[in-house]
Amino acid sequence: MARAKKKNLAKKRSSPAGRIAREQQSVAPEPNRLLKVWRRVLERRLRTRLRAPVAVEVHDNTHTMLTFQRHRALWRLRLHHMFLAAPDEVIHALADYVRTGDAQASVLLDKFIERNKAYIRRVSPAQMRKRLRMEPVGQHHDLGRIFERLNERYFRGRIDAAITFGPAPRVTRPRKSIKMGSYSADSRVIRIHPALDQPVVPRYFVEWIVFHEMLHHVYRTRRGEDGRRCIHPPEFLEHEKRFHDYSRAQAWEMENLDLLLRARVSA
């Protein structure tokens, strides 16, 4: 009985199906190993261009395609996986952008990302919002109510977006500028700087900032004839003037910008 079992076991091991499976296992590279090979090739290509040590981390983000920082002589880059097989001209532009912030290189990289956006993992705006901390109600201003009233008054309720106060920025030195609002087309979320949530900041000014960001939902970023991104096209600026307190809000900003720059926001 023992011998019969051994023979059957031997037959199973020497069967064509089993042999093919073993050969495939020994030949086919593991996905992680293949990724490491491509990453090392990319590091070598960038190292040649930057003439410095390079460490690349590959990600599958849905929004930020590339970030970088320099730690002494080492360049650390976080890149979307679309860059793994990028052509030489894109690698050259990437090196120029990292090294000097070259404007033409930035344009070329934007075009490359646009051509390869099919490789960006699709995540619905609702799914992206679940990852965010939504806090539309502040101590002095309710962004949700402001958004709803502006949406009905100017857009017939057609703006499908969410709104929140942004997180308190980590600032150790006096601000020289302030980004009072932003709009993410991916998540369809409007963020308002928490420095605006003060009793001295009038409601009409907060409304103007919210209205401005709502217009970004209507007028998407596009490229001009020179290839540069145009965030505020002429029709955007004309539409913004329809805001009922447009001149008054502009005047308040001119007179009180220092107040917003000095504002201390608690986390």
PDB file of C-alpha atoms in Angstrom:
ATOM      1  CA  MET A   1       0.000   0.000   0.000  1.00  0.00           C
ATOM      2  CA  ALA A   2       2.782   2.335   0.845  1.00  0.00           C
ATOM      3  CA  ARG A   3       4.454   1.803  -2.544  1.00  0.00           C
ATOM      4  CA  ALA A   4       1.207   2.361  -4.420  1.00  0.00           C
ATOM      5  CA  LYS A   5       0.793   5.687  -2.708  1.00  0.00           C
ATOM      6  CA  LYS A   6       4.299   6.700  -3.632  1.00  0.00           C
ATOM      7  CA  LYS A   7       3.717   5.800  -7.265  1.00  0.00           C
ATOM      8  CA  ASN A   8       0.540   7.867  -7.413  1.00  0.00           C
ATOM      9  CA  LEU A   9       2.343  10.768  -5.829  1.00  0.00           C
ATOM     10  CA  ALA A  10       5.136  10.421  -8.357  1.00  0.00           C
ATOM     11  CA  LYS A  11       2.648  10.439 -11.207  1.00  0.00           C
ATOM     12  CA  LYS A  12       1.030  13.622  -9.886  1.00  0.00           C
ATOM     13  CA  ARG A  13       4.392  15.349  -9.680  1.00  0.00           C
ATOM     14  CA  SER A  14       5.397  14.295 -13.165  1.00  0.00           C
ATOM     15  CA  SER A  15       2.046  15.078 -14.820  1.00  0.00           C
ATOM     16  CA  PRO A  16       2.160  17.659 -17.666  1.00  0.00           C
ATOM     17  CA  ALA A  17      -0.150  20.078 -15.803  1.00  0.00           C
ATOM     18  CA  GLY A  18       1.993  19.985 -12.679  1.00  0.00           C
ATOM     19  CA  ARG A  19       5.206  20.424 -14.674  1.00  0.00           C
ATOM     20  CA  ILE A  20       3.826  23.449 -16.543  1.00  0.00           C
ATOM     21  CA  ALA A  21       2.639  25.031 -13.307  1.00  0.00           C
ATOM     22  CA  ARG A  22       6.094  24.599 -11.750  1.00  0.00           C
ATOM     23  CA  GLU A  23       7.776  26.055 -14.818  1.00  0.00           C
ATOM     24  CA  GLN A  24       5.480  29.084 -14.772  1.00  0.00           C
ATOM     25  CA  GLN A  25       6.207  29.649 -11.103  1.00  0.00           C
ATOM     26  CA  SER A  26       9.929  29.544 -11.705  1.00  0.00           C
ATOM     27  CA  VAL A  27       9.824  31.802 -14.801  1.00  0.00           C
ATOM     28  CA  ALA A  28       7.118  34.391 -14.118  1.00  0.00           C
ATOM     29  CA  PRO A  29       8.478  37.220 -11.935  1.00  0.00           C
ATOM     30  CA  GLU A  30       6.524  38.320  -8.891  1.00  0.00           C
ATOM     31  CA  PRO A  31       4.696  41.658  -9.314  1.00  0.00           C
ATOM     32  CA  ASN A  32       6.587  43.243  -6.427  1.00  0.00           C
ATOM     33  CA  ARG A  33       9.910  42.093  -7.833  1.00  0.00           C
ATOM     34  CA  LEU A  34       9.050  43.480 -11.258  1.00  0.00           C
ATOM     35  CA  LEU A  35       8.052  46.784  -9.686  1.00  0.00           C
ATOM     36  CA  LYS A  36      11.402  46.978  -7.894  1.00  0.00           C
ATOM     37  CA  VAL A  37      13.234  46.401 -11.177  1.00  0.00           C
ATOM     38  CA  TRP A  38      11.329  49.197 -12.942  1.00  0.00           C
ATOM     39  CA  ARG A  39      11.824  51.512  -9.969  1.00  0.00           C
ATOM     40  CA  ARG A  40      15.580  50.940  -9.969  1.00  0.00           C
ATOM     41  CA  VAL A  41      15.726  51.606 -13.701  1.00  0.00           C
ATOM     42  CA  LEU A  42      13.854  54.874 -13.139  1.00  0.00           C
ATOM     43  CA  GLU A  43      16.242  55.822 -10.337  1.00  0.00           C
ATOM     44  CA  ARG A  44      19.217  55.243 -12.639  1.00  0.00           C
ATOM     45  CA  ARG A  45      17.658  57.345 -15.396  1.00  0.00           C
ATOM     46  CA  LEU A  46      16.999  60.213 -13.019  1.00  0.00           C
ATOM     47  CA  ARG A  47      20.390  59.885 -11.348  1.00  0.00           C
ATOM     48  CA  THR A  48      22.037  60.362 -14.741  1.00  0.00           C
ATOM     49  CA  ARG A  49      20.021  63.531 -15.342  1.00  0.00           C
ATOM     50  CA  LEU A  50      20.292  65.000 -11.854  1.00  0.00           C
ATOM     51  CA  ARG A  51      23.897  63.893 -11.334  1.00  0.00           C
ATOM     52  CA  ALA A  52      23.083  63.056  -7.715  1.00  0.00           C
ATOM     53  CA  PRO A  53      21.787  60.110  -5.679  1.00  0.00           C
ATOM     54  CA  VAL A  54      18.076  59.469  -6.224  1.00  0.00           C
ATOM     55  CA  ALA A  55      15.512  57.466  -4.227  1.00  0.00           C
ATOM     56  CA  VAL A  56      12.143  56.883  -5.883  1.00  0.00           C
ATOM     57  CA  GLU A  57       8.931  55.796  -4.199  1.00  0.00           C
ATOM     58  CA  VAL A  58       6.164  54.679  -6.567  1.00  0.00           C
ATOM     59  CA  HIS A  59       2.531  55.257  -5.598  1.00  0.00           C
ATOM     60  CA  ASP A  60      -1.002  54.938  -6.941  1.00  0.00           C
ATOM     61  CA  ASN A  61      -2.413  58.245  -5.733  1.00  0.00           C
ATOM     62  CA  THR A  62      -5.413  59.754  -7.438  1.00  0.00           C
ATOM     63  CA  HIS A  63      -4.534  63.431  -7.084  1.00  0.00           C
ATOM     64  CA  THR A  64      -0.881  64.342  -6.540  1.00  0.00           C
ATOM     65  CA  MET A  65       1.223  62.756  -9.265  1.00  0.00           C
ATOM     66  CA  LEU A  66       4.675  63.818  -8.089  1.00  0.00           C
ATOM     67  CA  THR A  67       6.361  65.318  -5.064  1.00  0.00           C
ATOM     68  CA  PHE A  68      10.027  65.673  -4.209  1.00  0.00           C
ATOM     69  CA  GLN A  69      12.449  66.961  -1.610  1.00  0.00           C
ATOM     70  CA  ARG A  70      16.194  67.105  -1.174  1.00  0.00           C
ATOM     71  CA  HIS A  71      17.902  65.653   1.868  1.00  0.00           C
ATOM     72  CA  ARG A  72      21.525  66.782   1.698  1.00  0.00           C
ATOM     73  CA  ALA A  73      22.827  65.287  -1.562  1.00  0.00           C
ATOM     74  CA  LEU A  74      19.934  62.837  -1.974  1.00  0.00           C
ATOM     75  CA  TRP A  75      16.833  63.576  -4.059  1.00  0.00           C
ATOM     76  CA  ARG A  76      13.700  61.816  -2.791  1.00  0.00           C
ATOM     77  CA  LEU A  77      10.857  61.586  -5.316  1.00  0.00           C
ATOM     78  CA  ARG A  78       7.355  60.164  -4.925  1.00  0.00           C
ATOM     79  CA  LEU A  79       5.960  59.444  -8.399  1.00  0.00           C
ATOM     80  CA  HIS A  80       2.822  57.929  -9.827  1.00  0.00           C
ATOM     81  CA  HIS A  81       3.469  54.585 -11.502  1.00  0.00           C
ATOM     82  CA  MET A  82       2.764  56.138 -14.924  1.00  0.00           C
ATOM     83  CA  PHE A  83       6.334  57.528 -14.768  1.00  0.00           C
ATOM     84  CA  LEU A  84       7.938  54.080 -14.646  1.00  0.00           C
ATOM     85  CA  ALA A  85       8.052  53.763 -18.432  1.00  0.00           C
ATOM     86  CA  ALA A  86       8.130  57.469 -19.299  1.00  0.00           C
ATOM     87  CA  PRO A  87      10.048  58.446 -22.467  1.00  0.00           C
ATOM     88  CA  ASP A  88      13.407  60.198 -22.250  1.00  0.00           C
ATOM     89  CA  GLU A  89      11.968  63.653 -22.909  1.00  0.00           C
ATOM     90  CA  VAL A  90       9.677  63.299 -19.882  1.00  0.00           C
ATOM     91  CA  ILE A  91      12.502  62.079 -17.653  1.00  0.00           C
ATOM     92  CA  HIS A  92      14.601  65.022 -18.824  1.00  0.00           C
ATOM     93  CA  ALA A  93      11.722  67.426 -18.067  1.00  0.00           C
ATOM     94  CA  LEU A  94      11.198  65.803 -14.665  1.00  0.00           C
ATOM     95  CA  ALA A  95      14.858  66.325 -13.789  1.00  0.00           C
ATOM     96  CA  ASP A  96      14.741  69.967 -14.938  1.00  0.00           C
ATOM     97  CA  TYR A  97      11.575  70.608 -12.949  1.00  0.00           C
ATOM     98  CA  VAL A  98      12.995  69.008  -9.803  1.00  0.00           C
ATOM     99  CA  ARG A  99      16.323  70.803 -10.090  1.00  0.00           C
ATOM    100  CA  THR A 100      15.203  74.322 -11.116  1.00  0.00           C
ATOM    101  CA  GLY A 101      11.389  74.420 -11.274  1.00  0.00           C
ATOM    102  CA  ASP A 102      11.632  75.056 -15.017  1.00  0.00           C
ATOM    103  CA  ALA A 103       8.310  76.380 -16.403  1.00  0.00           C
ATOM    104  CA  GLN A 104       8.586  74.627 -19.770  1.00  0.00           C
ATOM    105  CA  ALA A 105       9.365  71.358 -18.029  1.00  0.00           C
ATOM    106  CA  SER A 106       6.257  71.838 -15.886  1.00  0.00           C
ATOM    107  CA  VAL A 107       4.110  72.251 -18.999  1.00  0.00           C
ATOM    108  CA  LEU A 108       5.553  69.104 -20.572  1.00  0.00           C
ATOM    109  CA  LEU A 109       4.924  67.115 -17.378  1.00  0.00           C
ATOM    110  CA  ASP A 110       1.333  68.347 -17.213  1.00  0.00           C
ATOM    111  CA  LYS A 111       0.779  67.214 -20.807  1.00  0.00           C
ATOM    112  CA  PHE A 112       2.306  63.804 -20.055  1.00  0.00           C
ATOM    113  CA  ILE A 113       0.013  63.355 -17.047  1.00  0.00           C
ATOM    114  CA  GLU A 114      -2.998  64.418 -19.092  1.00  0.00           C
ATOM    115  CA  ARG A 115      -2.155  61.907 -21.838  1.00  0.00           C
ATOM    116  CA  ASN A 116      -1.787  59.127 -19.284  1.00  0.00           C
ATOM    117  CA  LYS A 117      -4.705  59.934 -16.993  1.00  0.00           C
ATOM    118  CA  ALA A 118      -6.263  56.570 -17.927  1.00  0.00           C
ATOM    119  CA  TYR A 119      -3.671  55.020 -15.571  1.00  0.00           C
ATOM    120  CA  ILE A 120      -4.950  57.067 -12.624  1.00  0.00           C
ATOM    121  CA  ARG A 121      -7.185  55.006 -10.396  1.00  0.00           C
ATOM    122  CA  ARG A 122     -10.729  56.312 -10.467  1.00  0.00           C
ATOM    123  CA  VAL A 123     -12.294  57.188  -7.148  1.00  0.00           C
ATOM    124  CA  SER A 124     -15.712  58.809  -6.919  1.00  0.00           C
ATOM    125  CA  PRO A 125     -15.981  62.248  -5.239  1.00  0.00           C
ATOM    126  CA  ALA A 126     -18.178  60.662  -2.557  1.00  0.00           C
ATOM    127  CA  GLN A 127     -15.471  58.103  -1.739  1.00  0.00           C
ATOM    128  CA  MET A 128     -12.811  60.806  -1.569  1.00  0.00           C
ATOM    129  CA  ARG A 129     -14.922  62.888   0.801  1.00  0.00           C
ATOM    130  CA  LYS A 130     -15.155  59.975   3.227  1.00  0.00           C
ATOM    131  CA  ARG A 131     -11.414  60.318   3.789  1.00  0.00           C
ATOM    132  CA  LEU A 132     -11.711  64.006   4.671  1.00  0.00           C
ATOM    133  CA  ARG A 133     -12.645  65.648   7.922  1.00  0.00           C
ATOM    134  CA  MET A 134     -15.619  67.836   7.034  1.00  0.00           C
ATOM    135  CA  GLU A 135     -16.215  70.770   9.401  1.00  0.00           C
ATOM    136  CA  PRO A 136     -18.456  73.364   7.703  1.00  0.00           C
ATOM    137  CA  VAL A 137     -19.719  74.928  10.945  1.00  0.00           C
ATOM    138  CA  GLY A 138     -17.252  77.282  12.568  1.00  0.00           C
ATOM    139  CA  GLN A 139     -17.480  79.334  15.748  1.00  0.00           C
ATOM    140  CA  HIS A 140     -18.658  82.426  13.876  1.00  0.00           C
ATOM    141  CA  HIS A 141     -19.604  81.379  10.315  1.00  0.00           C
ATOM    142  CA  ASP A 142     -21.668  78.469   9.013  1.00  0.00           C
ATOM    143  CA  LEU A 143     -20.217  77.602   5.609  1.00  0.00           C
ATOM    144  CA  GLY A 144     -22.981  75.100   4.886  1.00  0.00           C
ATOM    145  CA  ARG A 145     -25.711  77.734   5.102  1.00  0.00           C
ATOM    146  CA  ILE A 146     -23.651  80.228   3.126  1.00  0.00           C
ATOM    147  CA  PHE A 147     -23.056  77.652   0.383  1.00  0.00           C
ATOM    148  CA  GLU A 148     -26.732  76.684   0.172  1.00  0.00           C
ATOM    149  CA  ARG A 149     -27.937  80.282  -0.137  1.00  0.00           C
ATOM    150  CA  LEU A 150     -25.353  81.175  -2.773  1.00  0.00           C
ATOM    151  CA  ASN A 151     -26.120  77.980  -4.671  1.00  0.00           C
ATOM    152  CA  GLU A 152     -29.828  78.860  -4.865  1.00  0.00           C
ATOM    153  CA  ARG A 153     -29.289  82.546  -5.595  1.00  0.00           C
ATOM    154  CA  TYR A 154     -26.637  82.306  -8.299  1.00  0.00           C
ATOM    155  CA  PHE A 155     -26.548  78.720  -9.577  1.00  0.00           C
ATOM    156  CA  ARG A 156     -30.137  77.424  -9.226  1.00  0.00           C
ATOM    157  CA  GLY A 157     -28.872  74.762  -6.829  1.00  0.00           C
ATOM    158  CA  ARG A 158     -26.742  73.074  -9.512  1.00  0.00           C
ATOM    159  CA  ILE A 159     -23.369  73.164  -7.742  1.00  0.00           C
ATOM    160  CA  ASP A 160     -22.794  69.607  -6.542  1.00  0.00           C
ATOM    161  CA  ALA A 161     -19.984  70.146  -4.061  1.00  0.00           C
ATOM    162  CA  ALA A 162     -19.226  70.006  -0.342  1.00  0.00           C
ATOM    163  CA  ILE A 163     -17.666  72.700   1.797  1.00  0.00           C
ATOM    164  CA  THR A 164     -15.576  72.762   4.948  1.00  0.00           C
ATOM    165  CA  PHE A 165     -13.100  74.833   6.882  1.00  0.00           C
ATOM    166  CA  GLY A 166      -9.598  73.646   6.103  1.00  0.00           C
ATOM    167  CA  PRO A 167      -7.219  72.369   8.794  1.00  0.00           C
ATOM    168  CA  ALA A 168      -5.251  74.891  10.777  1.00  0.00           C
ATOM    169  CA  PRO A 169      -1.930  75.369   8.965  1.00  0.00           C
ATOM    170  CA  ARG A 170       1.313  74.867  10.831  1.00  0.00           C
ATOM    171  CA  VAL A 171       2.831  78.331  10.769  1.00  0.00           C
ATOM    172  CA  THR A 172       5.817  79.295  12.892  1.00  0.00           C
ATOM    173  CA  ARG A 173       6.626  82.596  11.198  1.00  0.00           C
ATOM    174  CA  PRO A 174       4.446  85.563  10.198  1.00  0.00           C
ATOM    175  CA  ARG A 175       2.557  84.876   6.973  1.00  0.00           C
ATOM    176  CA  LYS A 176       3.432  86.798   3.832  1.00  0.00           C
ATOM    177  CA  SER A 177       0.438  85.467   1.929  1.00  0.00           C
ATOM    178  CA  ILE A 178      -2.731  83.523   2.593  1.00  0.00           C
ATOM    179  CA  LYS A 179      -4.791  81.213   0.397  1.00  0.00           C
ATOM    180  CA  MET A 180      -8.287  81.990   1.616  1.00  0.00           C
ATOM    181  CA  GLY A 181     -10.022  79.219  -0.321  1.00  0.00           C
ATOM    182  CA  SER A 182      -9.463  76.281  -2.628  1.00  0.00           C
ATOM    183  CA  TYR A 183     -11.513  73.891  -4.744  1.00  0.00           C
ATOM    184  CA  SER A 184     -10.694  70.263  -5.550  1.00  0.00           C
ATOM    185  CA  ALA A 185     -12.285  69.111  -8.801  1.00  0.00           C
ATOM    186  CA  ASP A 186     -11.522  65.485  -7.891  1.00  0.00           C
ATOM    187  CA  SER A 187     -13.390  65.404  -4.587  1.00  0.00           C
ATOM    188  CA  ARG A 188     -15.614  68.421  -5.339  1.00  0.00           C
ATOM    189  CA  VAL A 189     -14.739  69.938  -2.002  1.00  0.00           C
ATOM    190  CA  ILE A 190     -14.364  73.629  -1.224  1.00  0.00           C
ATOM    191  CA  ARG A 191     -11.977  74.440   1.624  1.00  0.00           C
ATOM    192  CA  ILE A 192     -12.035  77.807   3.372  1.00  0.00           C
ATOM    193  CA  HIS A 193      -9.092  79.022   5.436  1.00  0.00           C
ATOM    194  CA  PRO A 194      -9.950  78.913   9.167  1.00  0.00           C
ATOM    195  CA  ALA A 195      -8.563  82.451   9.565  1.00  0.00           C
ATOM    196  CA  LEU A 196     -11.867  83.659   8.071  1.00  0.00           C
ATOM    197  CA  ASP A 197     -13.796  82.208  11.014  1.00  0.00           C
ATOM    198  CA  GLN A 198     -13.456  85.332  13.139  1.00  0.00           C
ATOM    199  CA  PRO A 199     -16.110  87.752  14.423  1.00  0.00           C
ATOM    200  CA  VAL A 200     -14.267  90.661  12.776  1.00  0.00           C
ATOM    201  CA  VAL A 201     -14.548  89.037   9.326  1.00  0.00           C
ATOM    202  CA  PRO A 202     -17.899  90.131   7.848  1.00  0.00           C
ATOM    203  CA  ARG A 203     -20.270  87.540   6.453  1.00  0.00           C
ATOM    204  CA  TYR A 204     -20.320  89.183   2.998  1.00  0.00           C
ATOM    205  CA  PHE A 205     -16.565  88.707   2.702  1.00  0.00           C
ATOM    206  CA  VAL A 206     -16.789  85.009   3.573  1.00  0.00           C
ATOM    207  CA  GLU A 207     -19.641  84.735   1.041  1.00  0.00           C
ATOM    208  CA  TRP A 208     -17.436  86.275  -1.647  1.00  0.00           C
ATOM    209  CA  ILE A 209     -14.638  83.784  -1.014  1.00  0.00           C
ATOM    210  CA  VAL A 210     -17.115  80.884  -1.114  1.00  0.00           C
ATOM    211  CA  PHE A 211     -18.689  82.273  -4.312  1.00  0.00           C
ATOM    212  CA  HIS A 212     -15.245  82.522  -5.911  1.00  0.00           C
ATOM    213  CA  GLU A 213     -14.503  78.857  -5.141  1.00  0.00           C
ATOM    214  CA  MET A 214     -17.946  77.803  -6.416  1.00  0.00           C
ATOM    215  CA  LEU A 215     -17.057  79.387  -9.752  1.00  0.00           C
ATOM    216  CA  HIS A 216     -14.125  76.970 -10.008  1.00  0.00           C
ATOM    217  CA  HIS A 217     -16.734  74.204 -10.200  1.00  0.00           C
ATOM    218  CA  VAL A 218     -18.243  75.964 -13.244  1.00  0.00           C
ATOM    219  CA  TYR A 219     -15.070  77.121 -14.998  1.00  0.00           C
ATOM    220  CA  ARG A 220     -12.499  74.341 -14.939  1.00  0.00           C
ATOM    221  CA  THR A 221      -8.772  74.921 -15.319  1.00  0.00           C
ATOM    222  CA  ARG A 222      -7.667  74.968 -18.954  1.00  0.00           C
ATOM    223  CA  ARG A 223      -4.551  75.671 -20.974  1.00  0.00           C
ATOM    224  CA  GLY A 224      -3.836  78.897 -22.762  1.00  0.00           C
ATOM    225  CA  GLU A 225      -2.206  79.259 -26.165  1.00  0.00           C
ATOM    226  CA  ASP A 226       1.220  79.241 -24.508  1.00  0.00           C
ATOM    227  CA  GLY A 227       0.515  75.863 -22.899  1.00  0.00           C
ATOM    228  CA  ARG A 228       0.268  77.263 -19.384  1.00  0.00           C
ATOM    229  CA  ARG A 229      -2.618  76.434 -17.097  1.00  0.00           C
ATOM    230  CA  CYS A 230      -5.258  79.161 -16.880  1.00  0.00           C
ATOM    231  CA  ILE A 231      -7.023  79.033 -13.521  1.00  0.00           C
ATOM    232  CA  HIS A 232      -9.063  82.237 -13.911  1.00  0.00           C
ATOM    233  CA  PRO A 233     -10.166  82.632 -17.556  1.00  0.00           C
ATOM    234  CA  PRO A 234     -11.783  85.952 -18.604  1.00  0.00           C
ATOM    235  CA  GLU A 235     -15.326  84.577 -18.324  1.00  0.00           C
ATOM    236  CA  PHE A 236     -14.563  83.483 -14.748  1.00  0.00           C
ATOM    237  CA  LEU A 237     -13.523  86.998 -13.765  1.00  0.00           C
ATOM    238  CA  GLU A 238     -16.570  88.534 -15.461  1.00  0.00           C
ATOM    239  CA  HIS A 239     -18.903  86.130 -13.681  1.00  0.00           C
ATOM    240  CA  GLU A 240     -17.284  86.916 -10.335  1.00  0.00           C
ATOM    241  CA  LYS A 241     -18.320  90.572 -10.682  1.00  0.00           C
ATOM    242  CA  ARG A 242     -21.986  89.498 -10.445  1.00  0.00           C
ATOM    243  CA  PHE A 243     -21.547  88.880  -6.730  1.00  0.00           C
ATOM    244  CA  HIS A 244     -23.813  91.346  -4.914  1.00  0.00           C
ATOM    245  CA  ASP A 245     -21.075  92.702  -2.616  1.00  0.00           C
ATOM    246  CA  TYR A 246     -18.149  92.352  -5.030  1.00  0.00           C
ATOM    247  CA  SER A 247     -16.709  95.893  -4.624  1.00  0.00           C
ATOM    248  CA  ARG A 248     -17.393  95.960  -0.904  1.00  0.00           C
ATOM    249  CA  ALA A 249     -15.652  92.621  -0.348  1.00  0.00           C
ATOM    250  CA  GLN A 250     -12.629  93.701  -2.394  1.00  0.00           C
ATOM    251  CA  ALA A 251     -12.361  96.913  -0.386  1.00  0.00           C
ATOM    252  CA  TRP A 252     -12.545  95.011   2.908  1.00  0.00           C
ATOM    253  CA  GLU A 253      -9.739  92.708   1.786  1.00  0.00           C
ATOM    254  CA  MET A 254      -7.520  95.638   0.829  1.00  0.00           C
ATOM    255  CA  GLU A 255      -8.032  97.245   4.231  1.00  0.00           C
ATOM    256  CA  ASN A 256      -7.851  94.123   6.397  1.00  0.00           C
ATOM    257  CA  LEU A 257      -5.404  91.739   4.738  1.00  0.00           C
ATOM    258  CA  ASP A 258      -2.896  92.224   7.565  1.00  0.00           C
ATOM    259  CA  LEU A 259      -5.560  91.130  10.026  1.00  0.00           C
ATOM    260  CA  LEU A 260      -5.942  87.808   8.216  1.00  0.00           C
ATOM    261  CA  LEU A 261      -2.186  87.337   7.883  1.00  0.00           C
ATOM    262  CA  ARG A 262      -1.701  87.850  11.638  1.00  0.00           C
ATOM    263  CA  ALA A 263      -4.613  85.606  12.648  1.00  0.00           C
ATOM    264  CA  ARG A 264      -3.643  82.712  14.911  1.00  0.00           C
ATOM    265  CA  VAL A 265      -5.706  79.646  14.246  1.00  0.00           C
ATOM    266  CA  SER A 266      -5.865  76.823  16.761  1.00  0.00           C
ATOM    267  CA  ALA A 267      -5.901  73.235  15.546  1.00  0.00           C
TER     268      ALA A 267
END
